[in-house]
């Protein structure tokens, strides 16, 4: 009878070692499924990120310079516009100062003749002399009116503070004297010695005026008057013996 071969198997009762299990587990993981290692601290920075940050800072700096340049240019435009406007408005200032002397002389010529002389009295004939004087006065008045209208077109105006009894303004008036005037408030202009002129809102010559300065009201005294010199009725005390 032929013999059968029996395969023997050896089993070990000892537990598997950790190294063996770890190696087995590692061998079971597929290739490429492990996590990425963190970037080391000493690794060089990304050159694209550095270049982007540098360009961003450059854009911010250029934008700031652009805005400043625009603001400076607008300020220069506004300043130039004001200077041109001021030059245009006050280009005739020196000429106007010389011209107002002639206007003053024309005004004095008109005020020399009193209104009573221009109107004949009742019952008196209107002679040739009076008629010529009236014609001369009317001609000077028309000349002054046209001259002042022409000067006003160029910004030069004359003002008389006493016409409306304005209050004294140191920016427009020059006080030459003070005088009491009953019935008027202190500081009011009651007389104009020389009329003023304004050129486009700027005082070319202040008006010389007289202003009201009333004395303070006298207060009644309540102190009794002193006794008159003379013998007193009050007896003196007796002198000690």
CSV table of C-alpha atoms in Angstrom, one decimal:
chain,number,residue,atom,x,y,z
A,1,UNK,CA,0.0,0.0,0.0
A,2,UNK,CA,1.5,3.3,-1.0
A,3,UNK,CA,2.3,6.0,1.6
A,4,UNK,CA,0.6,9.4,1.7
A,5,UNK,CA,2.7,12.5,2.2
A,6,UNK,CA,1.3,14.9,4.8
A,7,UNK,CA,2.3,18.5,4.6
A,8,UNK,CA,3.1,19.9,8.0
A,9,UNK,CA,2.5,23.5,8.9
A,10,UNK,CA,4.3,25.3,11.7
A,11,UNK,CA,2.3,27.9,13.7
A,12,UNK,CA,3.8,30.3,16.0
A,13,UNK,CA,1.9,31.5,19.1
A,14,UNK,CA,4.1,34.7,19.5
A,15,UNK,CA,2.4,38.1,18.6
A,16,UNK,CA,3.5,40.1,15.7
A,17,UNK,CA,5.9,42.9,16.3
A,18,UNK,CA,5.0,46.5,15.8
A,19,UNK,CA,7.6,46.9,13.2
A,20,UNK,CA,6.1,44.1,11.3
A,21,UNK,CA,2.6,45.5,11.5
A,22,UNK,CA,3.7,49.0,10.5
A,23,UNK,CA,5.6,47.7,7.6
A,24,UNK,CA,2.6,45.7,6.5
A,25,UNK,CA,0.3,48.7,6.8
A,26,UNK,CA,2.7,50.8,4.9
A,27,UNK,CA,3.0,48.2,2.2
A,28,UNK,CA,-0.8,48.2,1.9
A,29,UNK,CA,-1.1,52.0,1.2
A,30,UNK,CA,-1.1,53.0,-2.4
A,31,UNK,CA,1.8,55.0,-3.8
A,32,UNK,CA,1.4,58.8,-3.8
A,33,UNK,CA,-1.3,58.9,-1.1
A,34,UNK,CA,0.9,60.4,1.6
A,35,UNK,CA,0.5,64.1,2.9
A,36,UNK,CA,2.7,66.9,1.7
A,37,UNK,CA,5.5,67.9,4.0
A,38,UNK,CA,5.3,71.6,5.4
A,39,UNK,CA,7.6,74.2,3.9
A,40,UNK,CA,10.7,74.7,5.8
A,41,UNK,CA,11.3,78.0,7.5
A,42,UNK,CA,14.5,78.7,5.7
A,43,UNK,CA,13.0,78.1,2.3
A,44,UNK,CA,13.2,81.1,-0.2
A,45,UNK,CA,10.1,83.2,-0.8
A,46,UNK,CA,8.1,83.0,-4.0
A,47,UNK,CA,9.6,85.5,-6.5
A,48,UNK,CA,6.2,86.2,-8.1
A,49,UNK,CA,4.6,87.2,-4.8
A,50,UNK,CA,7.6,89.6,-4.0
A,51,UNK,CA,7.3,91.2,-7.4
A,52,UNK,CA,3.5,91.6,-7.0
A,53,UNK,CA,4.0,93.4,-3.7
A,54,UNK,CA,6.7,95.7,-5.1
A,55,UNK,CA,4.5,96.6,-8.0
A,56,UNK,CA,1.5,97.3,-5.7
A,57,UNK,CA,3.6,99.7,-3.6
A,58,UNK,CA,4.8,101.4,-6.7
A,59,UNK,CA,1.2,101.9,-8.0
A,60,UNK,CA,0.1,103.4,-4.7
A,61,UNK,CA,3.1,105.8,-4.7
A,62,UNK,CA,2.5,106.8,-8.3
A,63,UNK,CA,-1.3,107.4,-7.6
A,64,UNK,CA,-0.4,109.6,-4.6
A,65,UNK,CA,2.0,111.6,-6.7
A,66,UNK,CA,-0.6,112.0,-9.4
A,67,UNK,CA,-3.3,113.2,-7.0
A,68,UNK,CA,-0.9,115.7,-5.5
A,69,UNK,CA,0.1,117.0,-9.0
A,70,UNK,CA,-3.6,117.4,-10.0
A,71,UNK,CA,-4.3,119.4,-6.7
A,72,UNK,CA,-1.3,121.6,-7.2
A,73,UNK,CA,-2.3,122.3,-10.8
A,74,UNK,CA,-5.8,123.2,-9.8
A,75,UNK,CA,-4.5,125.6,-7.1
A,76,UNK,CA,-2.3,127.2,-9.7
A,77,UNK,CA,-5.2,127.6,-12.1
A,78,UNK,CA,-7.3,129.2,-9.4
A,79,UNK,CA,-4.5,131.5,-8.2
A,80,UNK,CA,-3.7,132.6,-11.8
A,81,UNK,CA,-7.4,133.3,-12.4
A,82,UNK,CA,-7.7,135.5,-9.3
A,83,UNK,CA,-4.5,137.4,-10.3
A,84,UNK,CA,-5.7,138.0,-13.8
A,85,UNK,CA,-9.1,139.2,-12.5
A,86,UNK,CA,-7.5,141.5,-9.9
A,87,UNK,CA,-5.2,142.9,-12.6
A,88,UNK,CA,-8.1,143.5,-14.9
A,89,UNK,CA,-10.2,145.2,-12.2
A,90,UNK,CA,-7.5,147.4,-10.8
A,91,UNK,CA,-5.5,148.2,-13.9
A,92,UNK,CA,-6.9,151.7,-13.9
A,93,UNK,CA,-6.3,152.4,-10.2
A,94,UNK,CA,-3.4,154.8,-10.8
A,95,UNK,CA,-5.3,156.6,-13.5
A,96,UNK,CA,-8.4,156.8,-11.3
A,97,UNK,CA,-6.5,158.4,-8.5
A,98,UNK,CA,-5.3,161.1,-10.8
A,99,UNK,CA,-8.8,161.5,-12.3
A,100,UNK,CA,-10.7,162.0,-9.1
A,101,UNK,CA,-8.9,165.4,-8.5
A,102,UNK,CA,-10.5,166.7,-11.7
A,103,UNK,CA,-13.9,165.3,-10.6
A,104,UNK,CA,-13.5,167.1,-7.3
A,105,UNK,CA,-12.8,170.4,-9.1
A,106,UNK,CA,-15.8,169.9,-11.2
A,107,UNK,CA,-17.9,169.3,-8.1
A,108,UNK,CA,-16.5,172.4,-6.4
A,109,UNK,CA,-17.4,174.5,-9.4
A,110,UNK,CA,-21.0,173.3,-9.2
A,111,UNK,CA,-21.3,174.0,-5.5
A,112,UNK,CA,-19.9,177.5,-5.9
A,113,UNK,CA,-23.1,178.8,-7.4
A,114,UNK,CA,-25.9,178.7,-4.8
A,115,UNK,CA,-29.3,177.5,-6.0
A,116,UNK,CA,-30.9,180.9,-5.1
A,117,UNK,CA,-28.8,182.6,-7.8
A,118,UNK,CA,-30.1,180.2,-10.5
A,119,UNK,CA,-33.8,181.2,-9.9
A,120,UNK,CA,-34.8,184.9,-10.4
A,121,UNK,CA,-36.8,186.5,-7.7
A,122,UNK,CA,-40.4,187.3,-8.2
A,123,UNK,CA,-40.9,190.6,-10.1
A,124,UNK,CA,-37.4,190.7,-11.4
A,125,UNK,CA,-36.7,190.2,-15.1
A,126,UNK,CA,-34.7,187.2,-16.2
A,127,UNK,CA,-31.7,189.1,-17.6
A,128,UNK,CA,-29.0,187.8,-19.8
A,129,UNK,CA,-26.4,187.3,-17.0
A,130,UNK,CA,-28.7,185.1,-15.0
A,131,UNK,CA,-29.7,183.1,-18.1
A,132,UNK,CA,-26.0,182.5,-19.0
A,133,UNK,CA,-25.2,181.5,-15.5
A,134,UNK,CA,-28.0,179.0,-15.5
A,135,UNK,CA,-26.9,177.6,-18.9
A,136,UNK,CA,-23.3,177.3,-17.7
A,137,UNK,CA,-24.4,175.5,-14.5
A,138,UNK,CA,-26.7,173.1,-16.5
A,139,UNK,CA,-23.8,172.3,-18.9
A,140,UNK,CA,-21.4,171.5,-16.0
A,141,UNK,CA,-24.0,169.4,-14.3
A,142,UNK,CA,-24.6,167.4,-17.5
A,143,UNK,CA,-20.9,167.0,-17.9
A,144,UNK,CA,-20.5,165.7,-14.4
A,145,UNK,CA,-23.4,163.3,-14.9
A,146,UNK,CA,-22.0,161.8,-18.0
A,147,UNK,CA,-18.5,161.6,-16.5
A,148,UNK,CA,-19.8,159.7,-13.4
A,149,UNK,CA,-21.8,157.3,-15.6
A,150,UNK,CA,-18.7,156.5,-17.6
A,151,UNK,CA,-16.6,156.0,-14.5
A,152,UNK,CA,-19.2,153.7,-13.0
A,153,UNK,CA,-19.0,151.5,-16.1
A,154,UNK,CA,-15.4,150.9,-15.2
A,155,UNK,CA,-16.0,150.2,-11.5
A,156,UNK,CA,-15.3,153.7,-10.1
A,157,UNK,CA,-18.1,155.1,-8.0
A,158,UNK,CA,-18.4,158.2,-5.7
A,159,UNK,CA,-20.2,158.2,-2.4
A,160,UNK,CA,-21.3,160.9,0.0
A,161,UNK,CA,-22.0,159.6,3.6
A,162,UNK,CA,-23.9,162.8,4.7
A,163,UNK,CA,-26.7,162.2,2.1
A,164,UNK,CA,-28.1,159.3,4.1
A,165,UNK,CA,-26.6,160.3,7.4
A,166,UNK,CA,-24.6,157.1,7.6
A,167,UNK,CA,-22.8,156.1,10.8
A,168,UNK,CA,-19.1,156.5,10.9
A,169,UNK,CA,-17.3,153.5,9.4
A,170,UNK,CA,-13.5,153.6,9.7
A,171,UNK,CA,-13.1,151.5,6.6
A,172,UNK,CA,-15.0,154.1,4.4
A,173,UNK,CA,-14.7,157.4,6.3
A,174,UNK,CA,-12.0,159.6,7.7
A,175,UNK,CA,-13.1,161.7,10.7
A,176,UNK,CA,-11.7,165.2,10.6
A,177,UNK,CA,-13.6,166.7,13.5
A,178,UNK,CA,-16.4,166.1,16.0
A,179,UNK,CA,-19.2,168.4,16.9
A,180,UNK,CA,-22.3,168.3,19.0
A,181,UNK,CA,-25.5,168.3,17.0
A,182,UNK,CA,-28.8,168.2,18.9
A,183,UNK,CA,-31.3,165.6,17.8
A,184,UNK,CA,-28.7,163.3,16.2
A,185,UNK,CA,-27.0,160.2,17.6
A,186,UNK,CA,-23.4,160.0,18.4
A,187,UNK,CA,-21.2,158.7,15.6
A,188,UNK,CA,-23.6,159.8,12.8
A,189,UNK,CA,-22.0,161.7,9.8
A,190,UNK,CA,-23.6,165.1,9.5
A,191,UNK,CA,-21.1,166.8,7.1
A,192,UNK,CA,-18.9,165.7,4.2
A,193,UNK,CA,-15.8,167.8,3.5
A,194,UNK,CA,-14.6,165.5,0.7
A,195,UNK,CA,-16.5,162.8,-1.0
A,196,UNK,CA,-15.1,159.3,-1.2
A,197,UNK,CA,-14.4,156.9,-4.1
A,198,UNK,CA,-14.7,153.1,-4.5
A,199,UNK,CA,-13.0,151.1,-7.3
A,200,UNK,CA,-14.6,147.7,-7.8
A,201,UNK,CA,-15.4,147.3,-4.1
A,202,UNK,CA,-12.0,148.6,-2.9
A,203,UNK,CA,-11.8,152.0,-1.2
A,204,UNK,CA,-9.8,154.2,-3.4
A,205,UNK,CA,-10.2,157.3,-1.2
A,206,UNK,CA,-12.0,157.5,2.1
A,207,UNK,CA,-14.5,160.3,2.6
A,208,UNK,CA,-13.5,163.1,4.9
A,209,UNK,CA,-16.4,163.7,7.3
A,210,UNK,CA,-17.5,165.4,10.5
A,211,UNK,CA,-19.3,163.2,13.0
A,212,UNK,CA,-21.6,163.9,15.9
A,213,UNK,CA,-20.3,163.9,19.4
A,214,UNK,CA,-22.8,165.2,21.9
A,215,UNK,CA,-21.8,165.9,25.5
A,216,UNK,CA,-23.1,163.6,28.2
A,217,UNK,CA,-26.3,164.6,29.9
A,218,UNK,CA,-25.6,166.6,33.1
A,219,UNK,CA,-26.9,164.7,36.2
A,220,UNK,CA,-28.6,166.7,39.0
A,221,UNK,CA,-26.6,166.9,42.2
A,222,UNK,CA,-28.2,165.7,45.4
A,223,UNK,CA,-25.4,166.9,47.7
A,224,UNK,CA,-26.6,169.9,49.8
A,225,UNK,CA,-24.7,173.2,49.4
A,226,UNK,CA,-22.1,174.0,52.0
A,227,UNK,CA,-23.2,176.3,54.9
A,228,UNK,CA,-22.3,180.0,54.6
A,229,UNK,CA,-19.5,181.4,56.7
A,230,UNK,CA,-20.7,183.0,59.9
A,231,UNK,CA,-21.4,182.3,63.6
A,232,UNK,CA,-22.8,178.9,64.3
A,233,UNK,CA,-26.0,178.5,66.5
A,234,UNK,CA,-24.7,175.3,68.1
A,235,UNK,CA,-23.1,176.1,71.5
A,236,UNK,CA,-19.6,175.0,72.2
A,237,UNK,CA,-19.1,172.6,75.1
A,238,UNK,CA,-17.8,174.2,78.3
A,239,UNK,CA,-14.1,174.0,78.7
A,240,UNK,CA,-12.9,172.0,81.7
A,241,UNK,CA,-11.8,174.2,84.7
